[in-house]
PDB file of C-alpha atoms in Angstrom:
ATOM      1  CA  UNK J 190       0.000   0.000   0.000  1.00  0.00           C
ATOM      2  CA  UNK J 191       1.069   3.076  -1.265  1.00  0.00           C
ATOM      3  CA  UNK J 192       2.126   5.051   2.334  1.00  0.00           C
ATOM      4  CA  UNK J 193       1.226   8.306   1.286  1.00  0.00           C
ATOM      5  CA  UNK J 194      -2.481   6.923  -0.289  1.00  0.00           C
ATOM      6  CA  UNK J 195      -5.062   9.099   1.288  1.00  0.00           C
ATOM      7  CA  UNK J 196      -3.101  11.572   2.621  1.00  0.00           C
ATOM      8  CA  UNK J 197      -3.043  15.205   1.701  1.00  0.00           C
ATOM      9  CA  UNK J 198       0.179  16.739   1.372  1.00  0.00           C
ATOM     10  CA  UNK J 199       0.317  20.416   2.102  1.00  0.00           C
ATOM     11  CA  UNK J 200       2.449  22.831   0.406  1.00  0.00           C
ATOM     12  CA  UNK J 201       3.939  25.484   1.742  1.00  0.00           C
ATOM     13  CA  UNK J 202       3.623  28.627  -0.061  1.00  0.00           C
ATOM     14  CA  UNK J 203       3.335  32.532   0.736  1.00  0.00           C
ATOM     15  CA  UNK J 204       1.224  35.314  -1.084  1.00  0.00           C
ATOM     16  CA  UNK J 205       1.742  38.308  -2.063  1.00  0.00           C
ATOM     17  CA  UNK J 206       0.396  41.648  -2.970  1.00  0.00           C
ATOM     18  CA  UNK J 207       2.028  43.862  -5.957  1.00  0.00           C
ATOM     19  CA  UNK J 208       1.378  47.233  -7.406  1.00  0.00           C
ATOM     20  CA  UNK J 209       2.373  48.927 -10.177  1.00  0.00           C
ATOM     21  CA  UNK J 210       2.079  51.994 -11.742  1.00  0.00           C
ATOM     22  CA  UNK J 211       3.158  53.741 -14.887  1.00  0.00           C
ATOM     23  CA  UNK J 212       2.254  57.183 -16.554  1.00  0.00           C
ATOM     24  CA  UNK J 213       1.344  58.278 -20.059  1.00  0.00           C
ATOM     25  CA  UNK J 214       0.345  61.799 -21.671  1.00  0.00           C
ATOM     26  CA  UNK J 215      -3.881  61.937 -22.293  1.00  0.00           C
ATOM     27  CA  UNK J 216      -4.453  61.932 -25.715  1.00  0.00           C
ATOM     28  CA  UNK J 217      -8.639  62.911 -25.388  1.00  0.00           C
ATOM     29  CA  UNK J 218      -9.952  65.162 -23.742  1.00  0.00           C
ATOM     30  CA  UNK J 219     -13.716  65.332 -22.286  1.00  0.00           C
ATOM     31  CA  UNK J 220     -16.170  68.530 -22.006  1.00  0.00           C
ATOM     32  CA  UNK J 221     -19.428  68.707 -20.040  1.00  0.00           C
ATOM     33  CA  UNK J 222     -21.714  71.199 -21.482  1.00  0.00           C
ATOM     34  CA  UNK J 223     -25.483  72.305 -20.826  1.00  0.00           C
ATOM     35  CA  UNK J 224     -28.006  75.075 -22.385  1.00  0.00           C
ATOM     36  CA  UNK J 225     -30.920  75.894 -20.725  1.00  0.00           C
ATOM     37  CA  UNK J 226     -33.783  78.024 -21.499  1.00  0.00           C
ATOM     38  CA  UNK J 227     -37.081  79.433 -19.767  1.00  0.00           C
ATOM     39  CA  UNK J 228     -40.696  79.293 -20.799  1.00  0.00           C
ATOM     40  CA  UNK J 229     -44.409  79.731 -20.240  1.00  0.00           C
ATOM     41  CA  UNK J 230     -44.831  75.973 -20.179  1.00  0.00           C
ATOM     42  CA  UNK J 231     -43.051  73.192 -21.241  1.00  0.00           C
ATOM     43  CA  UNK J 232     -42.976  73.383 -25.218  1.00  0.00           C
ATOM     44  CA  UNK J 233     -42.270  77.277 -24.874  1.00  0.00           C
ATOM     45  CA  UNK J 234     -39.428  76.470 -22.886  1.00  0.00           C
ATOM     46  CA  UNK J 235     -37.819  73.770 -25.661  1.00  0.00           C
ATOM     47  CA  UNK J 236     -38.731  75.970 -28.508  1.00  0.00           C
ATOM     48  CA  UNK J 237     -36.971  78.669 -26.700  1.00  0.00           C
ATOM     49  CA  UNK J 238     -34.249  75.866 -26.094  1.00  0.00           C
ATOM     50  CA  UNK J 239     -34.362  74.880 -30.096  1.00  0.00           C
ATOM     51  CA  UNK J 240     -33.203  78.037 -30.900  1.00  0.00           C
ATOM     52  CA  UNK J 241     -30.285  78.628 -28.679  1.00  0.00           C
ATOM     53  CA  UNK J 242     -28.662  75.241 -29.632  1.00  0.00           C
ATOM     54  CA  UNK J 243     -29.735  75.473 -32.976  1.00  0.00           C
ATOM     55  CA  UNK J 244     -25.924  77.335 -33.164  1.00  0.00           C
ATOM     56  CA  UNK J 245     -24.301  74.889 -31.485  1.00  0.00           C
ATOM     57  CA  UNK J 246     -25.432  71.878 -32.936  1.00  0.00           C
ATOM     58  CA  UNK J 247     -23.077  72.783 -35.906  1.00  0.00           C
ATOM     59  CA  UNK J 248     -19.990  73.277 -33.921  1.00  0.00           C
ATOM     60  CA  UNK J 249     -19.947  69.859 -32.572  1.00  0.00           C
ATOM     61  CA  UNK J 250     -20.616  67.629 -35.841  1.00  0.00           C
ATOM     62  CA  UNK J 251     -16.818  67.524 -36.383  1.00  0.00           C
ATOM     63  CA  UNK J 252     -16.534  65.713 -32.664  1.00  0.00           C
ATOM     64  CA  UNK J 253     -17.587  62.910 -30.727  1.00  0.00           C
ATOM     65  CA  UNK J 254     -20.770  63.530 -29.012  1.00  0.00           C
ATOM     66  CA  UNK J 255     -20.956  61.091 -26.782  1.00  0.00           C
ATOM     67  CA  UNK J 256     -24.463  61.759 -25.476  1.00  0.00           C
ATOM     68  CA  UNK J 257     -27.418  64.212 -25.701  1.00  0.00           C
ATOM     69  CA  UNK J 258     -29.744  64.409 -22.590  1.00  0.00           C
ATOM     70  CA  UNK J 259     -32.785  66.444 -22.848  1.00  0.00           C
ATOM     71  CA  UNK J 260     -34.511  67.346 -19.815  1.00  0.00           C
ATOM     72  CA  UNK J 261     -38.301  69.543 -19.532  1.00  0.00           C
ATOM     73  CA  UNK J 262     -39.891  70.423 -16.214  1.00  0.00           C
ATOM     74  CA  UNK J 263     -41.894  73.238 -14.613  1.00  0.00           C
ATOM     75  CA  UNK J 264     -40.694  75.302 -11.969  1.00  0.00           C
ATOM     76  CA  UNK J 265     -42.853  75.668  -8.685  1.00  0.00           C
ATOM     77  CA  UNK J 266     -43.098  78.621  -6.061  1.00  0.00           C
ATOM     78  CA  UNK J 267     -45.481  78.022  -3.199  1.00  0.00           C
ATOM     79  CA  UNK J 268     -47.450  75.235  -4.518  1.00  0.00           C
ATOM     80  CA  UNK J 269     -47.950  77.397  -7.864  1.00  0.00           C
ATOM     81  CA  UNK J 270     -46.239  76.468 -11.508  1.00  0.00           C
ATOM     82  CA  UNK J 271     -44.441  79.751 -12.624  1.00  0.00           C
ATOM     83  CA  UNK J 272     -43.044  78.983 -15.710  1.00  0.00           C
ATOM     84  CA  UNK J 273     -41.129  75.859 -16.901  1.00  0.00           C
ATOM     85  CA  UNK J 274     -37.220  74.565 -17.829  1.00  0.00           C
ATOM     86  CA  UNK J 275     -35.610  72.922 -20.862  1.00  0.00           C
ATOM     87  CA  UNK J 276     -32.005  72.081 -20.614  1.00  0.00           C
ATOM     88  CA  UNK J 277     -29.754  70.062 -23.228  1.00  0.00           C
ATOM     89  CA  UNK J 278     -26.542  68.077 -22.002  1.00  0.00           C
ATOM     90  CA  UNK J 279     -23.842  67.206 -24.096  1.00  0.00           C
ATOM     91  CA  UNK J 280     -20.892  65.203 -23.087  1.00  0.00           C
ATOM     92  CA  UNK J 281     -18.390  65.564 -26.307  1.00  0.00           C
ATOM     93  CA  UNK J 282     -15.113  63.921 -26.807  1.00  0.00           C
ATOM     94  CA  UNK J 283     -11.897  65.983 -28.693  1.00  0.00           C
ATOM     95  CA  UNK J 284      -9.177  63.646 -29.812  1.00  0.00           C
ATOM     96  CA  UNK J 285      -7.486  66.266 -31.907  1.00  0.00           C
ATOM     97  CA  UNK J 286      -6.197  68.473 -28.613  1.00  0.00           C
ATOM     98  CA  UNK J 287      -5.352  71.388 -31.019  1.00  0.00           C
ATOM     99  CA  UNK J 288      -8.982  72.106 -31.353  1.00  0.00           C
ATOM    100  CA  UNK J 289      -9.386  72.191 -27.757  1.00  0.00           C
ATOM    101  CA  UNK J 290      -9.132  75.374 -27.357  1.00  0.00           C
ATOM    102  CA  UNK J 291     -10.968  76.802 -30.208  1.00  0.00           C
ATOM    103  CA  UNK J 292     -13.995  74.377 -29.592  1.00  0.00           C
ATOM    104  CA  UNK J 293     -14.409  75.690 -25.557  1.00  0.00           C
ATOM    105  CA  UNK J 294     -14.034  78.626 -26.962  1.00  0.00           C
ATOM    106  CA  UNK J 295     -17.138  78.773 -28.949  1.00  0.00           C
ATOM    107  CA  UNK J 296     -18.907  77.306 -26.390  1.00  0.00           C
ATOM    108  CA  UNK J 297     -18.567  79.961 -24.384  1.00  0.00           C
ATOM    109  CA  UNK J 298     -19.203  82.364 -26.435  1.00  0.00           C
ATOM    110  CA  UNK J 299     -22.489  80.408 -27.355  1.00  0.00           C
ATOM    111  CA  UNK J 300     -23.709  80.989 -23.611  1.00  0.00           C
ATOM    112  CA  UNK J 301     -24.091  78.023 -21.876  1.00  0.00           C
ATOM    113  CA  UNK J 302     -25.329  77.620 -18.560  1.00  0.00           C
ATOM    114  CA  UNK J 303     -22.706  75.182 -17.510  1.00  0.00           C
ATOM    115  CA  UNK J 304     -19.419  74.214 -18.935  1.00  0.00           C
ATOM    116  CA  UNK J 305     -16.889  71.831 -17.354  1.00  0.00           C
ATOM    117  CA  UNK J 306     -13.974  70.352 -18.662  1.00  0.00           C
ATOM    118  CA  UNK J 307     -12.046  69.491 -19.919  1.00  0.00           C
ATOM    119  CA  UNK J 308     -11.192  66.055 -18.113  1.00  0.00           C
ATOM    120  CA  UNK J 309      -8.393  63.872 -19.819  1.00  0.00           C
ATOM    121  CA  UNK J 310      -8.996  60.096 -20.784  1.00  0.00           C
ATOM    122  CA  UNK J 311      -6.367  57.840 -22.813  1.00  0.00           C
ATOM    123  CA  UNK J 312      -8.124  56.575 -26.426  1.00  0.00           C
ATOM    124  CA  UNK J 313      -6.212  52.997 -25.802  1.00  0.00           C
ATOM    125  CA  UNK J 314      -5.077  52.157 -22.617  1.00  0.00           C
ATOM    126  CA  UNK J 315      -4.367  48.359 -23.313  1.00  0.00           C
ATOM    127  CA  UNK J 316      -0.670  49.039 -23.343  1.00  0.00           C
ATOM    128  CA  UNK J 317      -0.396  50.937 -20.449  1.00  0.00           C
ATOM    129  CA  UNK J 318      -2.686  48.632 -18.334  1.00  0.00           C
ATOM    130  CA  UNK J 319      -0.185  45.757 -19.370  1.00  0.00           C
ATOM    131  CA  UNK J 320       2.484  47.740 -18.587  1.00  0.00           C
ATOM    132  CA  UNK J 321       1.143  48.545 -15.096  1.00  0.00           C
ATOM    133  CA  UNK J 322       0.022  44.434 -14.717  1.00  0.00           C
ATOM    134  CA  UNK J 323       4.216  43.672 -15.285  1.00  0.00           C
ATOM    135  CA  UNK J 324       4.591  46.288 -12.630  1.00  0.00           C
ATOM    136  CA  UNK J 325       2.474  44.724 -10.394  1.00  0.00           C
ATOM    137  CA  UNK J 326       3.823  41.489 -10.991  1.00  0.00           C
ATOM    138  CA  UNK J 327       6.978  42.435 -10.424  1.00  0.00           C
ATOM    139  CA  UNK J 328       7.063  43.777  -7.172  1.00  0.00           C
ATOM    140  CA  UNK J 329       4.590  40.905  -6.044  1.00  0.00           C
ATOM    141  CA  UNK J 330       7.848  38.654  -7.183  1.00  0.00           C
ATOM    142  CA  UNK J 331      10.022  40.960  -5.357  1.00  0.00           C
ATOM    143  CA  UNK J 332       8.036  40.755  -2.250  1.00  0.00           C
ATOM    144  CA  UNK J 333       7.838  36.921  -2.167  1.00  0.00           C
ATOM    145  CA  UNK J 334      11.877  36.597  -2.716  1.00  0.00           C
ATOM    146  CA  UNK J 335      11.980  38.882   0.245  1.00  0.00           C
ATOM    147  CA  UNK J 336       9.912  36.411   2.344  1.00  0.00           C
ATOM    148  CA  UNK J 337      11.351  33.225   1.008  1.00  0.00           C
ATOM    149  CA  UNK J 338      14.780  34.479   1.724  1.00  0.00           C
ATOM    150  CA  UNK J 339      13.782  36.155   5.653  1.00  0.00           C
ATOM    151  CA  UNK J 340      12.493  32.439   6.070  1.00  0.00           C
ATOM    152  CA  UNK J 341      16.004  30.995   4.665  1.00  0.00           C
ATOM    153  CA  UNK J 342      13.785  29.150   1.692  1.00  0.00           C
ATOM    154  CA  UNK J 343      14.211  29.048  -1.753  1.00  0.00           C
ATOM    155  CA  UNK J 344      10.948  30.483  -3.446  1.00  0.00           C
ATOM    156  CA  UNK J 345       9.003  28.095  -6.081  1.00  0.00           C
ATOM    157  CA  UNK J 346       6.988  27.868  -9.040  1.00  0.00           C
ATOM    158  CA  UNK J 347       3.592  30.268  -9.081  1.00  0.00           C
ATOM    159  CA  UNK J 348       0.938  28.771  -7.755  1.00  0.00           C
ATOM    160  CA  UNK J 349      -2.156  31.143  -8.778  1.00  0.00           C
ATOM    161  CA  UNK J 350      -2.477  34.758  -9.445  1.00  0.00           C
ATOM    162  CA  UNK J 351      -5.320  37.612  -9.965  1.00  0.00           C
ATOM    163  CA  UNK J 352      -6.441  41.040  -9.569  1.00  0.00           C
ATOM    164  CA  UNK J 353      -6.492  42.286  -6.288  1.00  0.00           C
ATOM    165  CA  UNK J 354      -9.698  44.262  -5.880  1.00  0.00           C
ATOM    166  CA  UNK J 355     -10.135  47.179  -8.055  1.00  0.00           C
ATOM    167  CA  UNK J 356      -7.605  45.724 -10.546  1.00  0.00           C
ATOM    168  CA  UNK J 357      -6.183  47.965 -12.894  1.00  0.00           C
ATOM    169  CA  UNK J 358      -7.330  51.780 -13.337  1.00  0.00           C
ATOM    170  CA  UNK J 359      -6.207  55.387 -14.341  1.00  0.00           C
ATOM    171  CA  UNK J 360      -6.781  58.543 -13.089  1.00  0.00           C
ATOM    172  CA  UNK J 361      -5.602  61.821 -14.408  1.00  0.00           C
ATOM    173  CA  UNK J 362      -2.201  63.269 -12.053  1.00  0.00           C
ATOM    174  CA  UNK J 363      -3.901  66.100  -9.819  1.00  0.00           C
ATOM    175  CA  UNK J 364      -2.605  69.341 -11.287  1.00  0.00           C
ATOM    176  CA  UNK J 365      -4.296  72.349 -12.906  1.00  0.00           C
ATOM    177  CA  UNK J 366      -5.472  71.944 -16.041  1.00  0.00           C
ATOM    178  CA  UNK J 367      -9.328  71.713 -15.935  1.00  0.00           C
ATOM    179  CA  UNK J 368     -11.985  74.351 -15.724  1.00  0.00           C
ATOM    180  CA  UNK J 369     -15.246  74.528 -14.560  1.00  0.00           C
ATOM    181  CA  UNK J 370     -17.663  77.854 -14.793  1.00  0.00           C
ATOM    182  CA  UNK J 371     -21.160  78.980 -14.463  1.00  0.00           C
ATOM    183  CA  UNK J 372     -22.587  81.209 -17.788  1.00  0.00           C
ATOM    184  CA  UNK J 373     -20.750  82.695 -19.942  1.00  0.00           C
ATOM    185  CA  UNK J 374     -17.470  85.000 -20.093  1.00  0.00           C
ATOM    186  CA  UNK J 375     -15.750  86.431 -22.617  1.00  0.00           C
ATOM    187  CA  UNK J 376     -14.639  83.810 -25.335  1.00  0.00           C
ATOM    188  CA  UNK J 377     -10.838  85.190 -25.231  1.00  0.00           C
ATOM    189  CA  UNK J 378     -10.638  83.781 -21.143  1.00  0.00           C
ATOM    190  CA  UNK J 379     -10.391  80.385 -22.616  1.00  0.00           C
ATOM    191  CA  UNK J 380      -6.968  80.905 -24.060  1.00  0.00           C
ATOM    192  CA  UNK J 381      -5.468  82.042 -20.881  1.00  0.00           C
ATOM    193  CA  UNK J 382      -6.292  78.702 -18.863  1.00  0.00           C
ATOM    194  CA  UNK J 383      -3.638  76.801 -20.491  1.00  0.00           C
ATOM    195  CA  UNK J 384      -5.315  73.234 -20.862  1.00  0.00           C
ATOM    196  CA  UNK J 385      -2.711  71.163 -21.988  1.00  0.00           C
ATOM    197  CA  UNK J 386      -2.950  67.600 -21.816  1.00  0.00           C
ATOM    198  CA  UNK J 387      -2.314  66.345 -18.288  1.00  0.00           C
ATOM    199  CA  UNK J 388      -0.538  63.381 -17.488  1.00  0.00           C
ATOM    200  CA  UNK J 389      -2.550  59.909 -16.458  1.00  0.00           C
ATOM    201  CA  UNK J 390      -1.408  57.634 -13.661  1.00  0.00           C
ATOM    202  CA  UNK J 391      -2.004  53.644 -15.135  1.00  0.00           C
ATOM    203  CA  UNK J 392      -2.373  51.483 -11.823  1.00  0.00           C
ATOM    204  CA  UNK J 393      -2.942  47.900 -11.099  1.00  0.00           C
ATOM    205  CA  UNK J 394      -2.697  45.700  -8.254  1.00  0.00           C
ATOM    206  CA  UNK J 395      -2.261  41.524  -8.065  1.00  0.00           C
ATOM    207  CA  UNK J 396      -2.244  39.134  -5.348  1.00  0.00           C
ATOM    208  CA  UNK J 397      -0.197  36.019  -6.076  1.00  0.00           C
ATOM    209  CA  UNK J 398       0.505  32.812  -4.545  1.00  0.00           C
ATOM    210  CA  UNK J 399       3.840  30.891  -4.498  1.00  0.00           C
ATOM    211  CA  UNK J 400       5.394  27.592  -3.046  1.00  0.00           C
ATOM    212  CA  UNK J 401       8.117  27.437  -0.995  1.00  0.00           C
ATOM    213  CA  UNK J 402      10.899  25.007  -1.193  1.00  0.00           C
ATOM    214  CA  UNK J 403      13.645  23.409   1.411  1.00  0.00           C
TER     215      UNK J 403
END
């Protein structure tokens, strides 16, 4: 009889947790922008609404417009309708950054209610998650040698591996760069924010499991 039939050998093995990060230039850049307009009722208000966009509409059909979001409702003062709202949302997307610029510009200068932007986004970030994963992996391997050797072991194969929880993300370095502003100013303010492209932080995060030999 096999001695070591029915037995369950245990392995020993430590885990570890690796992060990695890496940084790339955004390459798109996202702007937040909404009209509204006042009316008698309802339809008043989105006629009224109609008209104001109706000069907008043409600045944005050389970019991405990610979504339109109408929105009608009447306005209320002591249990009394005084008049209603129409507002149009648009969240557009600007790849080429050189047009930045000119396109918040005209926005502006169009008279929106709200404007914010822009916020910065990477087109592809396949490369730079995988970047961040070998990173991660990395200084999970880094960690376990550490261990292995403090324990005067010799560190094995891999033994399973996997996000940790959030996996990988990006967010955009904290810095100036963005703007946010109620109505409108003059058109020419837009050129003395200086939005250049701001730089995005690629993160991701394992846990990984690993025998240990004699």
């Amino acid at each position: 009889m096999n001695p070591g039939a029915g037995w369950l050998v245990h392995v020993a093995e430590v885990v570890t947790k690796g992060t990695g990060e890496v940084e790339r230039t955004a390459d798109r850049a996202q702007v937040d922008v909404t009209f509204e307009a006042l009316g008698a009722d309802r339809a008043e208000a989105v006629s009224t609404l109609n008209q104001r966009i109706s000069a907008v509409e043409p600045l944005l059909e050389e970019f991405e417009v990610r979504s339109r979001q109408l929105s009608a409702h009447d306005n209320w003062d002591n249990n009394q309708r005084v008049g209603s709202r129409a507002s149009q949302q648009y969240v557009i997307w600007v790849k080429d950054l050189d047009r930045l610029d000119a396109l918040l510009a005209e926005l502006v200068q169009a008279e929106p209610s709200w404007v914010n932007g822009p916020s910065w986004t990477l087109v592809d970030d396949t490369e730079a998650i995988r970047e961040a994963q070998k990173e991660a992996v990395a200084d999970a391997l880094r960690r376990a040698e550490g261990y292995a050797s403090a324990l005067g072991r010799r560190l094995g194969p891999l033994l399973r591996i996997g996000d940790t929880e959030g996996g990988a993300h990006y967010q955009p370095r904290m810095m100036s760069g963005a703007a946010s502003f109620e109505m409108a100013g003059p058109a020419g303010m837009v050129d003395q924010l200086n939005l250049k492209a701001q730089q995005i932080t690629v993160s991701a995060s394992c846990t990984a499991a690993w025998s240990l030999l004699d």
